[in-house]
Amino acid sequence: MQNRRHLIRSALSAAAIACALPAAAQTLTLKASDVHPAGYPNVVAVENLGKKLEAATKGRIKLQMFPGGVLGSEKEVVEQTQVGAIQIARISLGVLGPVVPDVNVFNMPFVFRDEAHMRKVIDGPIGREILDKISSSPARLVALGFMDSGSRSLYTKKPVRAPADLKGQKIRMMGNPLFVDTMNAMGGNGISMGHTEVFGALQTGVIDGAENNPPTLFTSNQYTTVKYYTQTNHLIIPEIFVMSKVTWDKLSKDEQALVRKFSREAQMEQRGLWDKSVAEYTGKLKAAGIEFINTDTKPFYDATAPVRAKYGAQFTDLMKRIADVK
């Protein structure tokens, strides 16, 4: 009996010592997810964020990147991040819109004049407000920063030069009713579909086209299934990277400050990498035979006015503030 009591006391003492160990002694590995492949600007920027964190915390925090959608679609990744199964996720605001409705102001067609305008908005007070709204929402996500995803335009098997050319064409859109309505207003038939399903759907004729930026069109190999890239620039949507609040709450204040600092650096690093990749992949697409069509975007802008009216009614003041950013 005495031996048993001694063993129990020893075990309790060991447990107490373990509990008293500083947090720094416990390694935290952050699983990071992206649907884009290794080497993509977003992936590289988050990987470098992880390297900086590991160095600054002397190995206490490490990051393991899972690119190429291996952890699921963006919708699935959001759900996993909310419960802490994934720690950092780079996701589209289009996917986050149904979870945090406030971000839909950035999701509306033609809300930004061009990419330069979009960058000034996300780098300023409006961008900070949107990040704060995500973090303070019930979504259980901490918004770390924005990433550039360029302008989204149409890529199709048949040429599109005006809204009338989209009639009868099934065009993949991200899983958000706003985007489906946008395509329907532009003249096509919007089909909600996950990113990883698009290549097969284009191959088999389930859809006639999709819309995205040049780097994604090339790196996803979707360019092998279409012939035309019509530069409508109908959506200029910043992407976002978030941390699970479950994980965030496990970090010390100093560690949270480091994550914030390196996230801002990742946002700016990704932008430089992005600009280079757009130029590079546009050249590769043209070399592969994709025809780039410059078109008058005003008919598409006018056609989507009802979408902005429907989804922008609650953002009237904010949309004016966005328009006023010079």
Short mmCIF file of C-alpha atoms in Angstrom, two decimals:
data_model
loop_
_atom_site.label_atom_id
_atom_site.label_comp_id
_atom_site.label_asym_id
_atom_site.label_seq_id
_atom_site.Cartn_x
_atom_site.Cartn_y
_atom_site.Cartn_z
CA MET A 1 0.00 0.00 0.00
CA GLN A 2 2.82 2.40 0.88
CA ASN A 3 4.53 1.66 -2.41
CA ARG A 4 1.29 2.37 -4.22
CA ARG A 5 0.87 5.73 -2.43
CA HIS A 6 4.49 6.56 -3.25
CA LEU A 7 3.90 5.82 -6.93
CA ILE A 8 0.75 7.96 -6.97
CA ARG A 9 2.57 10.87 -5.28
CA SER A 10 5.44 10.55 -7.77
CA ALA A 11 3.04 10.54 -10.70
CA LEU A 12 1.22 13.60 -9.39
CA SER A 13 4.50 15.41 -8.82
CA ALA A 14 5.60 14.63 -12.37
CA ALA A 15 2.29 15.89 -13.73
CA ALA A 16 2.61 19.08 -11.70
CA ILE A 17 6.11 19.68 -13.04
CA ALA A 18 4.90 19.09 -16.60
CA CYS A 19 2.08 21.58 -16.14
CA ALA A 20 4.53 24.12 -14.76
CA LEU A 21 6.79 23.91 -17.82
CA PRO A 22 6.74 27.12 -19.85
CA ALA A 23 4.73 27.17 -23.06
CA ALA A 24 7.94 27.68 -25.00
CA ALA A 25 8.94 24.11 -24.18
CA GLN A 26 5.93 22.79 -26.09
CA THR A 27 6.26 22.81 -29.87
CA LEU A 28 3.22 23.98 -31.81
CA THR A 29 2.97 22.88 -35.44
CA LEU A 30 0.63 24.94 -37.57
CA LYS A 31 -1.03 23.12 -40.46
CA ALA A 32 -1.53 25.57 -43.33
CA SER A 33 -3.76 24.93 -46.33
CA ASP A 34 -4.11 26.32 -49.84
CA VAL A 35 -5.88 24.99 -52.92
CA HIS A 36 -3.09 26.39 -55.09
CA PRO A 37 0.01 24.32 -55.89
CA ALA A 38 3.48 24.51 -54.38
CA GLY A 39 5.39 27.53 -55.70
CA TYR A 40 2.25 29.65 -56.12
CA PRO A 41 2.75 33.20 -54.71
CA ASN A 42 0.21 32.70 -51.89
CA VAL A 43 1.78 29.40 -50.86
CA VAL A 44 5.32 30.80 -50.87
CA ALA A 45 4.32 33.85 -48.80
CA VAL A 46 2.69 31.70 -46.09
CA GLU A 47 5.63 29.29 -46.07
CA ASN A 48 7.99 32.23 -45.50
CA LEU A 49 5.72 33.49 -42.73
CA GLY A 50 6.21 30.09 -41.08
CA LYS A 51 9.98 30.24 -41.44
CA LYS A 52 10.05 33.65 -39.75
CA LEU A 53 7.84 32.40 -36.92
CA GLU A 54 10.03 29.36 -36.35
CA ALA A 55 13.17 31.51 -36.21
CA ALA A 56 11.62 34.15 -33.94
CA THR A 57 10.21 31.58 -31.49
CA LYS A 58 13.37 29.43 -31.55
CA GLY A 59 11.43 26.48 -32.90
CA ARG A 60 8.45 26.76 -30.55
CA ILE A 61 6.12 27.41 -33.53
CA LYS A 62 6.58 25.56 -36.81
CA LEU A 63 4.46 25.62 -39.96
CA GLN A 64 3.65 22.73 -42.28
CA MET A 65 2.15 23.72 -45.62
CA PHE A 66 -0.39 21.54 -47.45
CA PRO A 67 -0.80 23.03 -50.96
CA GLY A 68 -2.76 21.79 -53.92
CA GLY A 69 -6.07 21.31 -52.11
CA VAL A 70 -4.93 18.11 -50.39
CA LEU A 71 -6.87 19.05 -47.24
CA GLY A 72 -10.10 19.67 -49.14
CA SER A 73 -11.99 22.36 -50.97
CA GLU A 74 -11.94 25.91 -49.64
CA LYS A 75 -15.37 25.41 -48.09
CA GLU A 76 -14.15 22.26 -46.32
CA VAL A 77 -10.98 24.01 -45.24
CA VAL A 78 -12.95 26.87 -43.69
CA GLU A 79 -14.98 24.36 -41.68
CA GLN A 80 -11.82 22.55 -40.52
CA THR A 81 -10.17 25.84 -39.57
CA GLN A 82 -13.18 26.89 -37.52
CA VAL A 83 -12.80 23.82 -35.30
CA GLY A 84 -9.01 23.98 -35.12
CA ALA A 85 -8.20 20.95 -37.29
CA ILE A 86 -6.38 23.34 -39.64
CA GLN A 87 -4.52 26.28 -38.12
CA ILE A 88 -3.92 28.66 -41.06
CA ALA A 89 -5.94 28.81 -44.27
CA ARG A 90 -5.59 30.95 -47.36
CA ILE A 91 -9.09 31.24 -48.74
CA SER A 92 -11.16 33.31 -51.11
CA LEU A 93 -13.48 35.95 -49.74
CA GLY A 94 -16.06 34.39 -52.02
CA VAL A 95 -16.10 31.30 -49.82
CA LEU A 96 -16.08 33.38 -46.64
CA GLY A 97 -19.04 35.53 -47.75
CA PRO A 98 -21.74 33.10 -46.56
CA VAL A 99 -19.95 32.81 -43.19
CA VAL A 100 -19.19 36.51 -42.64
CA PRO A 101 -21.66 38.53 -44.79
CA ASP A 102 -19.75 41.81 -44.28
CA VAL A 103 -17.00 40.69 -46.67
CA ASN A 104 -19.49 40.58 -49.55
CA VAL A 105 -18.87 44.26 -50.20
CA PHE A 106 -15.55 43.19 -51.78
CA ASN A 107 -17.23 40.35 -53.67
CA MET A 108 -19.54 42.48 -55.77
CA PRO A 109 -18.89 42.87 -59.49
CA PHE A 110 -16.99 45.98 -60.54
CA VAL A 111 -16.84 47.42 -57.01
CA PHE A 112 -13.17 48.31 -57.68
CA ARG A 113 -12.06 50.40 -60.66
CA ASP A 114 -8.89 48.37 -61.10
CA GLU A 115 -6.30 46.46 -59.08
CA ALA A 116 -4.47 49.61 -57.98
CA HIS A 117 -7.72 50.90 -56.51
CA MET A 118 -8.35 47.59 -54.73
CA ARG A 119 -4.88 47.64 -53.15
CA LYS A 120 -5.32 51.16 -51.80
CA VAL A 121 -8.61 50.10 -50.21
CA ILE A 122 -7.33 46.93 -48.51
CA ASP A 123 -4.16 48.67 -47.31
CA GLY A 124 -6.13 51.45 -45.67
CA PRO A 125 -8.78 51.90 -42.96
CA ILE A 126 -11.48 50.03 -44.89
CA GLY A 127 -9.30 46.95 -45.20
CA ARG A 128 -8.54 47.00 -41.49
CA GLU A 129 -12.24 47.30 -40.67
CA ILE A 130 -13.07 44.23 -42.77
CA LEU A 131 -10.33 42.18 -41.09
CA ASP A 132 -11.62 43.24 -37.68
CA LYS A 133 -15.20 42.31 -38.60
CA ILE A 134 -14.09 38.81 -39.58
CA SER A 135 -12.13 38.38 -36.35
CA SER A 136 -14.96 39.64 -34.16
CA SER A 137 -17.65 37.61 -35.94
CA PRO A 138 -18.96 34.24 -34.69
CA ALA A 139 -16.95 32.52 -37.45
CA ARG A 140 -14.16 31.52 -35.02
CA LEU A 141 -11.51 32.82 -37.42
CA VAL A 142 -8.82 35.45 -36.86
CA ALA A 143 -8.17 37.44 -40.04
CA LEU A 144 -4.42 37.86 -40.54
CA GLY A 145 -4.21 39.72 -43.84
CA PHE A 146 -5.17 40.06 -47.48
CA MET A 147 -3.58 38.59 -50.58
CA ASP A 148 -3.86 39.68 -54.17
CA SER A 149 -5.70 37.41 -56.60
CA GLY A 150 -5.81 39.83 -59.48
CA SER A 151 -8.74 40.42 -61.77
CA ARG A 152 -11.06 37.56 -62.63
CA SER A 153 -12.05 37.21 -66.26
CA LEU A 154 -13.79 34.63 -68.44
CA TYR A 155 -12.14 31.64 -70.07
CA THR A 156 -14.27 29.67 -72.47
CA LYS A 157 -14.32 27.24 -75.40
CA LYS A 158 -16.19 29.76 -77.56
CA PRO A 159 -15.21 33.43 -77.89
CA VAL A 160 -17.04 35.94 -75.70
CA ARG A 161 -16.98 39.60 -76.69
CA ALA A 162 -20.34 40.79 -75.31
CA PRO A 163 -22.95 39.58 -72.80
CA ALA A 164 -25.01 38.10 -75.64
CA ASP A 165 -22.17 35.66 -76.40
CA LEU A 166 -22.64 34.04 -72.98
CA LYS A 167 -26.21 32.96 -73.70
CA GLY A 168 -26.60 29.23 -73.03
CA GLN A 169 -23.05 28.82 -71.72
CA LYS A 170 -22.58 27.10 -68.35
CA ILE A 171 -19.86 28.99 -66.47
CA ARG A 172 -18.37 27.80 -63.19
CA MET A 173 -18.53 30.28 -60.32
CA MET A 174 -17.35 30.09 -56.72
CA GLY A 175 -19.80 28.77 -54.15
CA ASN A 176 -21.56 32.01 -53.29
CA PRO A 177 -25.04 33.01 -54.56
CA LEU A 178 -23.71 36.49 -55.30
CA PHE A 179 -21.32 35.09 -57.92
CA VAL A 180 -23.90 32.84 -59.50
CA ASP A 181 -26.22 35.85 -59.78
CA THR A 182 -23.35 37.86 -61.29
CA MET A 183 -22.82 35.35 -64.07
CA ASN A 184 -26.55 35.04 -64.70
CA ALA A 185 -26.77 38.84 -65.00
CA MET A 186 -23.83 38.86 -67.42
CA GLY A 187 -25.76 36.53 -69.71
CA GLY A 188 -24.43 33.09 -68.83
CA ASN A 189 -25.65 30.24 -66.67
CA GLY A 190 -23.71 30.38 -63.40
CA ILE A 191 -22.79 26.97 -61.95
CA SER A 192 -21.55 26.75 -58.35
CA MET A 193 -18.58 24.38 -58.13
CA GLY A 194 -15.44 23.81 -56.04
CA HIS A 195 -12.06 24.75 -57.52
CA THR A 196 -10.75 21.19 -57.60
CA GLU A 197 -13.73 20.01 -59.67
CA VAL A 198 -13.36 22.53 -62.50
CA PHE A 199 -10.72 20.77 -64.62
CA GLY A 200 -12.73 17.55 -64.91
CA ALA A 201 -15.96 19.44 -65.54
CA LEU A 202 -14.36 21.37 -68.40
CA GLN A 203 -12.88 18.19 -69.86
CA THR A 204 -16.20 16.35 -69.85
CA GLY A 205 -18.32 19.29 -71.00
CA VAL A 206 -20.28 19.59 -67.77
CA ILE A 207 -19.40 23.29 -67.98
CA ASP A 208 -18.46 25.45 -70.97
CA GLY A 209 -16.08 27.76 -69.16
CA ALA A 210 -15.08 29.37 -65.89
CA GLU A 211 -13.56 32.61 -64.64
CA ASN A 212 -10.34 33.30 -62.79
CA ASN A 213 -6.93 34.95 -63.14
CA PRO A 214 -4.11 33.93 -65.52
CA PRO A 215 -1.87 32.20 -62.92
CA THR A 216 -4.73 29.99 -61.75
CA LEU A 217 -5.82 29.22 -65.30
CA PHE A 218 -2.33 27.97 -66.12
CA THR A 219 -1.27 26.21 -62.91
CA SER A 220 -4.57 24.31 -62.70
CA ASN A 221 -4.07 23.04 -66.28
CA GLN A 222 -7.55 24.30 -67.10
CA TYR A 223 -6.05 26.20 -70.04
CA THR A 224 -5.76 22.87 -71.89
CA THR A 225 -9.56 22.65 -72.04
CA VAL A 226 -10.42 26.18 -73.30
CA LYS A 227 -9.36 28.51 -76.10
CA TYR A 228 -10.29 32.07 -75.12
CA TYR A 229 -9.61 34.43 -72.22
CA THR A 230 -11.96 37.42 -72.29
CA GLN A 231 -10.71 40.23 -70.06
CA THR A 232 -13.96 41.32 -68.47
CA ASN A 233 -12.27 41.98 -65.09
CA HIS A 234 -15.73 41.63 -63.57
CA LEU A 235 -14.42 40.61 -60.16
CA ILE A 236 -11.34 41.98 -58.40
CA ILE A 237 -11.49 40.09 -55.15
CA PRO A 238 -8.71 40.19 -52.58
CA GLU A 239 -8.08 36.82 -50.96
CA ILE A 240 -7.48 36.38 -47.28
CA PHE A 241 -5.55 34.22 -44.89
CA VAL A 242 -6.92 33.39 -41.47
CA MET A 243 -5.98 31.52 -38.32
CA SER A 244 -8.27 29.30 -36.32
CA LYS A 245 -9.37 31.14 -33.17
CA VAL A 246 -8.88 27.85 -31.33
CA THR A 247 -5.18 28.09 -32.18
CA TRP A 248 -4.95 31.87 -31.75
CA ASP A 249 -6.13 31.60 -28.16
CA LYS A 250 -3.28 29.16 -27.41
CA LEU A 251 -0.65 31.75 -28.34
CA SER A 252 0.89 34.18 -25.91
CA LYS A 253 0.44 37.92 -26.50
CA ASP A 254 4.01 38.15 -27.77
CA GLU A 255 3.42 35.25 -30.18
CA GLN A 256 0.21 36.83 -31.43
CA ALA A 257 2.14 40.05 -32.08
CA LEU A 258 4.71 38.10 -34.09
CA VAL A 259 1.99 36.45 -36.15
CA ARG A 260 0.47 39.88 -36.87
CA LYS A 261 3.86 41.34 -37.87
CA PHE A 262 4.85 38.49 -40.17
CA SER A 263 1.36 38.34 -41.66
CA ARG A 264 1.63 41.96 -42.79
CA GLU A 265 5.00 41.15 -44.32
CA ALA A 266 3.49 38.10 -46.03
CA GLN A 267 0.74 40.28 -47.52
CA MET A 268 3.28 42.62 -49.11
CA GLU A 269 5.63 39.82 -50.19
CA GLN A 270 2.80 37.97 -51.91
CA ARG A 271 1.92 41.10 -53.86
CA GLY A 272 5.36 41.35 -55.39
CA LEU A 273 5.37 37.66 -56.23
CA TRP A 274 1.87 37.99 -57.66
CA ASP A 275 2.74 40.75 -60.12
CA LYS A 276 5.64 38.70 -61.45
CA SER A 277 3.50 35.58 -61.78
CA VAL A 278 0.73 37.37 -63.71
CA ALA A 279 3.24 38.56 -66.29
CA GLU A 280 4.88 35.14 -66.46
CA TYR A 281 1.70 33.09 -66.79
CA THR A 282 0.04 35.48 -69.22
CA GLY A 283 3.02 34.90 -71.49
CA LYS A 284 2.78 31.13 -71.03
CA LEU A 285 -0.94 31.12 -71.83
CA LYS A 286 -0.41 33.08 -75.03
CA ALA A 287 2.43 30.77 -76.02
CA ALA A 288 0.10 27.81 -75.42
CA GLY A 289 -2.41 29.26 -77.89
CA ILE A 290 -4.92 30.93 -75.57
CA GLU A 291 -6.40 33.96 -77.32
CA PHE A 292 -6.75 37.01 -75.07
CA ILE A 293 -9.78 39.11 -75.97
CA ASN A 294 -9.89 42.77 -74.96
CA THR A 295 -13.52 43.78 -74.71
CA ASP A 296 -15.62 46.77 -73.75
CA THR A 297 -16.47 46.07 -70.11
CA LYS A 298 -19.23 48.68 -69.86
CA PRO A 299 -22.00 46.34 -71.14
CA PHE A 300 -20.98 43.80 -68.47
CA TYR A 301 -20.86 46.55 -65.83
CA ASP A 302 -24.32 47.78 -66.81
CA ALA A 303 -25.73 44.23 -66.86
CA THR A 304 -24.58 43.60 -63.29
CA ALA A 305 -26.18 46.75 -61.84
CA PRO A 306 -29.07 44.70 -60.36
CA VAL A 307 -26.55 42.48 -58.53
CA ARG A 308 -24.91 45.50 -56.89
CA ALA A 309 -28.33 46.86 -56.01
CA LYS A 310 -29.45 43.55 -54.48
CA TYR A 311 -26.33 42.68 -52.51
CA GLY A 312 -25.03 46.19 -51.94
CA ALA A 313 -28.13 47.72 -50.36
CA GLN A 314 -26.71 47.17 -46.88
CA PHE A 315 -23.31 48.56 -47.91
CA THR A 316 -24.38 51.85 -49.51
CA ASP A 317 -22.16 54.03 -47.32
CA LEU A 318 -19.21 51.64 -47.46
CA MET A 319 -19.43 51.37 -51.24
CA LYS A 320 -19.31 55.16 -51.46
CA ARG A 321 -16.23 55.20 -49.22
CA ILE A 322 -14.60 52.60 -51.49
CA ALA A 323 -15.45 54.64 -54.60
CA ASP A 324 -13.99 57.77 -52.95
CA VAL A 325 -10.57 56.14 -52.39
CA LYS A 326 -8.20 57.66 -54.93
#
